[in-house]
Amino acid sequence: LTPSNYQNYLAFTFAIEEINVNPHILPNISLGYEFHNFISSHWVMLENSFILLKGQHKIPNYTCRKESKCAAVLTEMSWGTSAQIGPLLELYRFPQVTFGSFDPTLTDSGQYPSLYQVAPKDTYLALGMVSLMLHFHWTWVGLLITEGQKGLQFLSDIRAEMDRNRVCAAFVKMVSSVAVSYLSFSKKHEILINVVVTYYDTDSTYAVNYNLVQHSVSWKVWVTNSRWHADLSGRDFILDPFHGTLVFSHQHEEISGFKNFVQEATPFKYPEDTYLFMYLSKNFHCSFSESDCALKNCTPNASLAWLPPNHFDTAMSDGSYNIYNAVYLVAHALHAMHLEEVQRPPTRCKQVMTFPPWQLHRFLKNIQFHNPAGDQVNLDDRRKLDSEYDILNFWNFPEGLRLKVKVGTFSSHAPHGQQMTLSEDLIEWATGTAETPHSVCSESCNPGFRKSPQEGKAACCFDCTPCADNEITNDTDMEQCVKYPDHQYANTQRNHCLQKAVTFLAYGDPLGKALAGTALSLTVLAAAVLGLFVKHRHTPIVKANNRALSYTLLISLTCCFLCSLLFIGRPSTATCILQQTSFAVVFTVAVSTVLAKTITVVLAFKVTAPGRRMRQLLVSGAPNSIIPICSLIQLTLCGVWMGTNPPYIDTDAHSEHGHIIIVCNKGSLTAFYCVLGYLGSLALASFTVAFLARNLPATFNEAKFLTFSMLVFCSVWVTFLPVYHSTKGKVMVAMEVFSILASSAGLLGCIFAPKCYIILLKPERNSLTGIRAKTH
């Protein structure tokens, strides 16, 4: 006899006595009862069943005396026991009221018309347990479930909830004898998990728990239902492997008076209660006198209420509460039958109300009432929902003392996210564990990483893979990295998007300052050369090769240096258009001027006889017409470009980390390369003509200088093309500015540096006398 079973017996007798003194239920009628212990023997089960039906020592179907028999049987039968005695009682339509845990397989009224279940359903037990796992972030748990229909149903429910909430089962064990099957469990999963969910619903829970105590792995958290009955006595539970158990118990009000009833339950008041004699003898070290069947040497007025809770708990368990309600259920049905009998016309010689038990079914089916604690009791399966649970925790003390403490509640009716309330500071975990136990297959992936499943393993087992350069994760355990918008960029941890700073090749940047300074310096230099040539415009070296062409070239080079400033600073629509058009037109003027100067040199040295047509071309200034013709063609190309797909402001969000670069998009790349190609063809023509005239007489002959200048010019722009396409953002713009300055400076230096040298440092050579002396 376990403490829980004896508490059920006391709850049963307490309900009987409470009803018998209640004037509102069965007035002037006393309830009686018979107590039968169905031990695990088929013959004893059948014998007790016949006693219930026919009374003591009666042969079934062969009794002639009509006497009062039991009206109903209250039992806590498992599936196996019900299969033994249930069909026999069903033959006589004997009412069976069960107070064990609710079994959905027994709800078929066609197959079990005489069976009634008082206990609430376990509809939300799985949801409550999974909610507890989510609260503590347990995603890797074991399932240890006793065999049977109820165990299979619970397994189906909790696996569905776990899958819905991404909680994985490290193992699933359906056990009938834990001592046999637990060996493989302890070897495979001892190190991997810290939480085991157990579901018990069997007559042998005491033996099952005893075997777990002997063989289980220590320091686990056990989450279980209210059917859990561990060995509560005779052990030092400070080192208990079940230290830290969390129990889901159906929430119910406390029955007032039950503790006083247990306090007053003594052998003097209940001399026929042999179990009470056994308990007192065992726990208070009393001696038993066989002569007068009395206890000797006992503490005066010894009571079960004096015992610590680990030996006997005076608070009703779920099973005791169910049997308490079961007694009231039968009493209310009998009361309803009695009222109907009283309202009938009296018959002669009627002294005792007798009835066959099957007549009670009509009243049991429709009964609904509130018990003395205020809780509603009914037999309607559709309304028997386990809407609320108490979460209990065992506090362990030396000498085997144990205290059951309520640490939280679970309500299925509460809003989502508020269904569970827990006082974590009240929970006592395993010895040596101050913090909440951790139970995961793989540690959570921090922001900046994504989960990568491990092949062949559960979804809770994964690796953490860093996000790509253009992706982030801003939460833990994300399965996919997300790309950030173009106007944002990821921080170094790749867990947060930062706003990109808008930038461009500004005058304030070191590169912008260097380029702008170089452009202005070269502009001043070109202007100074122009001034020098204007000042010495009457000297032979300035007059040679067409003075007007020299002025035109110097002015165009000055404009070339200035147009590079359009590429520096914040771009606008106007500057984007002016960048390309001014660059194309000004450089076309410069290159076409170089071409005109080259042709002029060739004509000057090739024309020797007066009156020849080539001399007329030179005298008439025909080479000068090359400049407007070439410029007009370039203007036409630029006009087509601007009219079809002109340059516009664009952003480059990828070239520089953390920045959005504002650049000028070329618009039509075809038009851009046409303009650049036309400019290149002019440069190539100038280089070719100058190269052919490089061996002409050297006095004031620019052919060699023009050849070298066009070689520098072409080299710069040939190098520019691949470098331009391999760079992006501000560097690309800077490369274009550098090419403009380098090519313009090449023309300025190669063509005019020798002349400036003679004008400033060798003035004696800048005269007719000097020319004749050198010629001689």
mmCIF file of N, CA, C and O in Angstrom, residues 138-196:
data_model
loop_
_atom_site.group_PDB
_atom_site.id
_atom_site.type_symbol
_atom_site.label_atom_id
_atom_site.label_comp_id
_atom_site.label_asym_id
_atom_site.label_seq_id
_atom_site.Cartn_x
_atom_site.Cartn_y
_atom_site.Cartn_z
ATOM 1 N N TRP A 138 14.478 24.974 -23.986
ATOM 2 C CA TRP A 138 14.921 23.589 -24.128
ATOM 3 C C TRP A 138 14.443 23.074 -25.482
ATOM 4 O O TRP A 138 13.235 22.950 -25.719
ATOM 5 N N THR A 139 15.368 22.762 -26.362
ATOM 6 C CA THR A 139 14.999 22.284 -27.695
ATOM 7 C C THR A 139 15.466 20.860 -27.964
ATOM 8 O O THR A 139 15.262 20.343 -29.058
ATOM 9 N N TRP A 140 16.079 20.224 -26.987
ATOM 10 C CA TRP A 140 16.626 18.880 -27.182
ATOM 11 C C TRP A 140 16.265 18.065 -25.938
ATOM 12 O O TRP A 140 16.926 18.147 -24.910
ATOM 13 N N VAL A 141 15.173 17.320 -25.996
ATOM 14 C CA VAL A 141 14.635 16.628 -24.822
ATOM 15 C C VAL A 141 14.406 15.161 -25.158
ATOM 16 O O VAL A 141 14.262 14.776 -26.321
ATOM 17 N N GLY A 142 14.364 14.358 -24.115
ATOM 18 C CA GLY A 142 14.036 12.945 -24.259
ATOM 19 C C GLY A 142 12.605 12.677 -23.848
ATOM 20 O O GLY A 142 12.032 13.392 -23.024
ATOM 21 N N LEU A 143 12.007 11.638 -24.420
ATOM 22 C CA LEU A 143 10.632 11.241 -24.108
ATOM 23 C C LEU A 143 10.648 9.822 -23.570
ATOM 24 O O LEU A 143 11.105 8.892 -24.252
ATOM 25 N N LEU A 144 10.151 9.663 -22.347
ATOM 26 C CA LEU A 144 10.076 8.365 -21.693
ATOM 27 C C LEU A 144 8.622 8.134 -21.305
ATOM 28 O O LEU A 144 8.103 8.794 -20.403
ATOM 29 N N ILE A 145 7.946 7.223 -21.999
ATOM 30 C CA ILE A 145 6.491 7.095 -21.893
ATOM 31 C C ILE A 145 6.130 5.632 -21.668
ATOM 32 O O ILE A 145 6.672 4.740 -22.334
ATOM 33 N N THR A 146 5.218 5.400 -20.743
ATOM 34 C CA THR A 146 4.773 4.029 -20.500
ATOM 35 C C THR A 146 3.876 3.551 -21.630
ATOM 36 O O THR A 146 3.158 4.331 -22.248
ATOM 37 N N GLU A 147 3.924 2.264 -21.889
ATOM 38 C CA GLU A 147 3.139 1.689 -22.974
ATOM 39 C C GLU A 147 1.648 1.738 -22.641
ATOM 40 O O GLU A 147 1.243 1.792 -21.485
ATOM 41 N N GLY A 148 0.847 1.696 -23.682
ATOM 42 C CA GLY A 148 -0.603 1.745 -23.514
ATOM 43 C C GLY A 148 -1.227 2.761 -24.439
ATOM 44 O O GLY A 148 -0.540 3.571 -25.082
ATOM 45 N N GLN A 149 -2.558 2.729 -24.501
ATOM 46 C CA GLN A 149 -3.272 3.624 -25.399
ATOM 47 C C GLN A 149 -3.096 5.082 -25.007
ATOM 48 O O GLN A 149 -2.890 5.949 -25.859
ATOM 49 N N LYS A 150 -3.130 5.360 -23.703
ATOM 50 C CA LYS A 150 -2.975 6.748 -23.264
ATOM 51 C C LYS A 150 -1.559 7.260 -23.507
ATOM 52 O O LYS A 150 -1.359 8.428 -23.867
ATOM 53 N N GLY A 151 -0.579 6.382 -23.336
ATOM 54 C CA GLY A 151 0.786 6.770 -23.631
ATOM 55 C C GLY A 151 0.986 7.070 -25.106
ATOM 56 O O GLY A 151 1.658 8.045 -25.470
ATOM 57 N N LEU A 152 0.396 6.264 -25.974
ATOM 58 C CA LEU A 152 0.501 6.503 -27.417
ATOM 59 C C LEU A 152 -0.192 7.805 -27.808
ATOM 60 O O LEU A 152 0.310 8.549 -28.666
ATOM 61 N N GLN A 153 -1.341 8.077 -27.196
ATOM 62 C CA GLN A 153 -2.053 9.312 -27.497
ATOM 63 C C GLN A 153 -1.239 10.528 -27.053
ATOM 64 O O GLN A 153 -1.127 11.528 -27.775
ATOM 65 N N PHE A 154 -0.647 10.440 -25.860
ATOM 66 C CA PHE A 154 0.178 11.550 -25.385
ATOM 67 C C PHE A 154 1.402 11.736 -26.279
ATOM 68 O O PHE A 154 1.790 12.874 -26.586
ATOM 69 N N LEU A 155 2.000 10.627 -26.714
ATOM 70 C CA LEU A 155 3.155 10.725 -27.595
ATOM 71 C C LEU A 155 2.787 11.429 -28.894
ATOM 72 O O LEU A 155 3.530 12.290 -29.379
ATOM 73 N N SER A 156 1.634 11.093 -29.446
ATOM 74 C CA SER A 156 1.188 11.748 -30.676
ATOM 75 C C SER A 156 0.970 13.241 -30.448
ATOM 76 O O SER A 156 1.373 14.074 -31.278
ATOM 77 N N ASP A 157 0.359 13.591 -29.317
ATOM 78 C CA ASP A 157 0.084 15.007 -29.034
ATOM 79 C C ASP A 157 1.360 15.809 -28.824
ATOM 80 O O ASP A 157 1.527 16.899 -29.383
ATOM 81 N N ILE A 158 2.290 15.267 -28.033
ATOM 82 C CA ILE A 158 3.479 16.059 -27.706
ATOM 83 C C ILE A 158 4.433 16.129 -28.893
ATOM 84 O O ILE A 158 5.099 17.149 -29.106
ATOM 85 N N ARG A 159 4.478 15.079 -29.720
ATOM 86 C CA ARG A 159 5.331 15.171 -30.915
ATOM 87 C C ARG A 159 4.801 16.228 -31.872
ATOM 88 O O ARG A 159 5.569 16.953 -32.511
ATOM 89 N N ALA A 160 3.470 16.314 -31.999
ATOM 90 C CA ALA A 160 2.887 17.340 -32.864
ATOM 91 C C ALA A 160 3.210 18.739 -32.353
ATOM 92 O O ALA A 160 3.573 19.634 -33.129
ATOM 93 N N GLU A 161 3.093 18.954 -31.032
ATOM 94 C CA GLU A 161 3.407 20.269 -30.465
ATOM 95 C C GLU A 161 4.899 20.586 -30.573
ATOM 96 O O GLU A 161 5.285 21.727 -30.846
ATOM 97 N N MET A 162 5.732 19.581 -30.371
ATOM 98 C CA MET A 162 7.176 19.805 -30.475
ATOM 99 C C MET A 162 7.574 20.154 -31.904
ATOM 100 O O MET A 162 8.381 21.052 -32.132
ATOM 101 N N ASP A 163 6.994 19.458 -32.876
ATOM 102 C CA ASP A 163 7.301 19.759 -34.273
ATOM 103 C C ASP A 163 6.820 21.159 -34.641
ATOM 104 O O ASP A 163 7.491 21.872 -35.395
ATOM 105 N N ARG A 164 5.657 21.552 -34.101
ATOM 106 C CA ARG A 164 5.108 22.872 -34.411
ATOM 107 C C ARG A 164 5.990 23.988 -33.838
ATOM 108 O O ARG A 164 6.064 25.080 -34.402
ATOM 109 N N ASN A 165 6.651 23.711 -32.735
ATOM 110 C CA ASN A 165 7.466 24.732 -32.068
ATOM 111 C C ASN A 165 8.964 24.468 -32.196
ATOM 112 O O ASN A 165 9.755 25.063 -31.470
ATOM 113 N N ARG A 166 9.344 23.566 -33.094
ATOM 114 C CA ARG A 166 10.752 23.290 -33.402
ATOM 115 C C ARG A 166 11.518 22.830 -32.176
ATOM 116 O O ARG A 166 12.627 23.298 -31.897
ATOM 117 N N VAL A 167 10.918 21.918 -31.431
ATOM 118 C CA VAL A 167 11.601 21.238 -30.337
ATOM 119 C C VAL A 167 11.818 19.796 -30.766
ATOM 120 O O VAL A 167 10.892 19.154 -31.269
ATOM 121 N N CYS A 168 13.025 19.286 -30.595
ATOM 122 C CA CYS A 168 13.371 17.959 -31.117
ATOM 123 C C CYS A 168 13.441 16.942 -29.983
ATOM 124 O O CYS A 168 13.785 17.267 -28.848
ATOM 125 N N ALA A 169 13.126 15.714 -30.343
ATOM 126 C CA ALA A 169 13.205 14.594 -29.405
ATOM 127 C C ALA A 169 14.541 13.893 -29.599
ATOM 128 O O ALA A 169 14.830 13.362 -30.674
ATOM 129 N N ALA A 170 15.358 13.883 -28.549
ATOM 130 C CA ALA A 170 16.641 13.194 -28.630
ATOM 131 C C ALA A 170 16.445 11.694 -28.678
ATOM 132 O O ALA A 170 17.211 10.977 -29.320
ATOM 133 N N PHE A 171 15.421 11.223 -28.010
ATOM 134 C CA PHE A 171 15.070 9.800 -28.054
ATOM 135 C C PHE A 171 13.613 9.665 -27.633
ATOM 136 O O PHE A 171 13.038 10.546 -26.988
ATOM 137 N N VAL A 172 13.005 8.560 -27.996
ATOM 138 C CA VAL A 172 11.643 8.226 -27.595
ATOM 139 C C VAL A 172 11.662 6.796 -27.090
ATOM 140 O O VAL A 172 12.037 5.881 -27.833
ATOM 141 N N LYS A 173 11.286 6.606 -25.827
ATOM 142 C CA LYS A 173 11.263 5.288 -25.230
ATOM 143 C C LYS A 173 9.858 4.966 -24.739
ATOM 144 O O LYS A 173 9.303 5.679 -23.911
ATOM 145 N N MET A 174 9.282 3.897 -25.290
ATOM 146 C CA MET A 174 8.018 3.362 -24.775
ATOM 147 C C MET A 174 8.383 2.192 -23.869
ATOM 148 O O MET A 174 8.942 1.190 -24.328
ATOM 149 N N VAL A 175 8.098 2.322 -22.579
ATOM 150 C CA VAL A 175 8.584 1.341 -21.617
ATOM 151 C C VAL A 175 7.432 0.687 -20.882
ATOM 152 O O VAL A 175 6.402 1.298 -20.605
ATOM 153 N N SER A 176 7.630 -0.583 -20.590
ATOM 154 C CA SER A 176 6.727 -1.286 -19.675
ATOM 155 C C SER A 176 7.493 -1.665 -18.420
ATOM 156 O O SER A 176 6.984 -1.619 -17.323
ATOM 157 N N SER A 177 8.761 -2.039 -18.602
ATOM 158 C CA SER A 177 9.642 -2.323 -17.474
ATOM 159 C C SER A 177 10.913 -1.529 -17.687
ATOM 160 O O SER A 177 11.769 -1.882 -18.491
ATOM 161 N N VAL A 178 11.031 -0.425 -16.967
ATOM 162 C CA VAL A 178 12.157 0.471 -17.170
ATOM 163 C C VAL A 178 13.473 -0.191 -16.802
ATOM 164 O O VAL A 178 14.516 0.109 -17.370
ATOM 165 N N ALA A 179 13.427 -1.131 -15.891
ATOM 166 C CA ALA A 179 14.663 -1.790 -15.485
ATOM 167 C C ALA A 179 15.301 -2.527 -16.651
ATOM 168 O O ALA A 179 16.515 -2.653 -16.739
ATOM 169 N N VAL A 180 14.498 -3.015 -17.589
ATOM 170 C CA VAL A 180 15.016 -3.761 -18.731
ATOM 171 C C VAL A 180 15.468 -2.818 -19.836
ATOM 172 O O VAL A 180 16.537 -2.960 -20.412
ATOM 173 N N SER A 181 14.651 -1.837 -20.165
ATOM 174 C CA SER A 181 14.891 -1.016 -21.352
ATOM 175 C C SER A 181 15.735 0.214 -21.071
ATOM 176 O O SER A 181 16.134 0.889 -21.996
ATOM 177 N N TYR A 182 16.026 0.513 -19.845
ATOM 178 C CA TYR A 182 16.708 1.771 -19.549
ATOM 179 C C TYR A 182 18.209 1.698 -19.799
ATOM 180 O O TYR A 182 18.858 2.714 -19.940
ATOM 181 N N LEU A 183 18.760 0.492 -19.881
ATOM 182 C CA LEU A 183 20.201 0.377 -20.023
ATOM 183 C C LEU A 183 20.699 1.033 -21.302
ATOM 184 O O LEU A 183 21.663 1.782 -21.294
ATOM 185 N N SER A 184 20.005 0.787 -22.425
ATOM 186 C CA SER A 184 20.425 1.393 -23.682
ATOM 187 C C SER A 184 20.217 2.899 -23.655
ATOM 188 O O SER A 184 20.995 3.654 -24.214
ATOM 189 N N PHE A 185 19.203 3.336 -22.984
ATOM 190 C CA PHE A 185 18.924 4.780 -22.886
ATOM 191 C C PHE A 185 20.055 5.517 -22.183
ATOM 192 O O PHE A 185 20.534 6.538 -22.649
ATOM 193 N N SER A 186 20.521 4.959 -21.076
ATOM 194 C CA SER A 186 21.534 5.661 -20.305
ATOM 195 C C SER A 186 22.859 5.747 -21.047
ATOM 196 O O SER A 186 23.582 6.710 -20.909
ATOM 197 N N LYS A 187 23.186 4.778 -21.863
ATOM 198 C CA LYS A 187 24.460 4.787 -22.566
ATOM 199 C C LYS A 187 24.448 5.746 -23.741
ATOM 200 O O LYS A 187 25.424 6.422 -24.014
ATOM 201 N N LYS A 188 23.352 5.820 -24.457
ATOM 202 C CA LYS A 188 23.299 6.593 -25.688
ATOM 203 C C LYS A 188 23.101 8.077 -25.450
ATOM 204 O O LYS A 188 23.615 8.900 -26.178
ATOM 205 N N HIS A 189 22.335 8.439 -24.446
ATOM 206 C CA HIS A 189 21.856 9.812 -24.364
ATOM 207 C C HIS A 189 22.230 10.529 -23.070
ATOM 208 O O HIS A 189 21.760 11.609 -22.815
ATOM 209 N N GLU A 190 23.064 9.927 -22.252
ATOM 210 C CA GLU A 190 23.363 10.540 -20.960
ATOM 211 C C GLU A 190 24.021 11.901 -21.111
ATOM 212 O O GLU A 190 23.699 12.844 -20.411
ATOM 213 N N ILE A 191 24.945 12.028 -22.061
ATOM 214 C CA ILE A 191 25.714 13.262 -22.172
ATOM 215 C C ILE A 191 24.984 14.298 -23.011
ATOM 216 O O ILE A 191 25.201 15.495 -22.874
ATOM 217 N N LEU A 192 24.079 13.866 -23.894
ATOM 218 C CA LEU A 192 23.528 14.771 -24.885
ATOM 219 C C LEU A 192 22.422 15.663 -24.353
ATOM 220 O O LEU A 192 22.244 16.767 -24.847
ATOM 221 N N ILE A 193 21.651 15.196 -23.391
ATOM 222 C CA ILE A 193 20.469 15.944 -22.980
ATOM 223 C C ILE A 193 20.463 16.173 -21.482
ATOM 224 O O ILE A 193 21.118 15.467 -20.721
ATOM 225 N N ASN A 194 19.693 17.169 -21.061
ATOM 226 C CA ASN A 194 19.525 17.472 -19.644
ATOM 227 C C ASN A 194 18.065 17.457 -19.229
ATOM 228 O O ASN A 194 17.771 17.691 -18.059
ATOM 229 N N VAL A 195 17.140 17.253 -20.150
ATOM 230 C CA VAL A 195 15.710 17.297 -19.850
ATOM 231 C C VAL A 195 15.057 16.033 -20.402
ATOM 232 O O VAL A 195 15.272 15.664 -21.565
ATOM 233 N N VAL A 196 14.272 15.375 -19.556
ATOM 234 C CA VAL A 196 13.524 14.183 -19.962
ATOM 235 C C VAL A 196 12.066 14.395 -19.596
ATOM 236 O O VAL A 196 11.743 14.705 -18.449
#
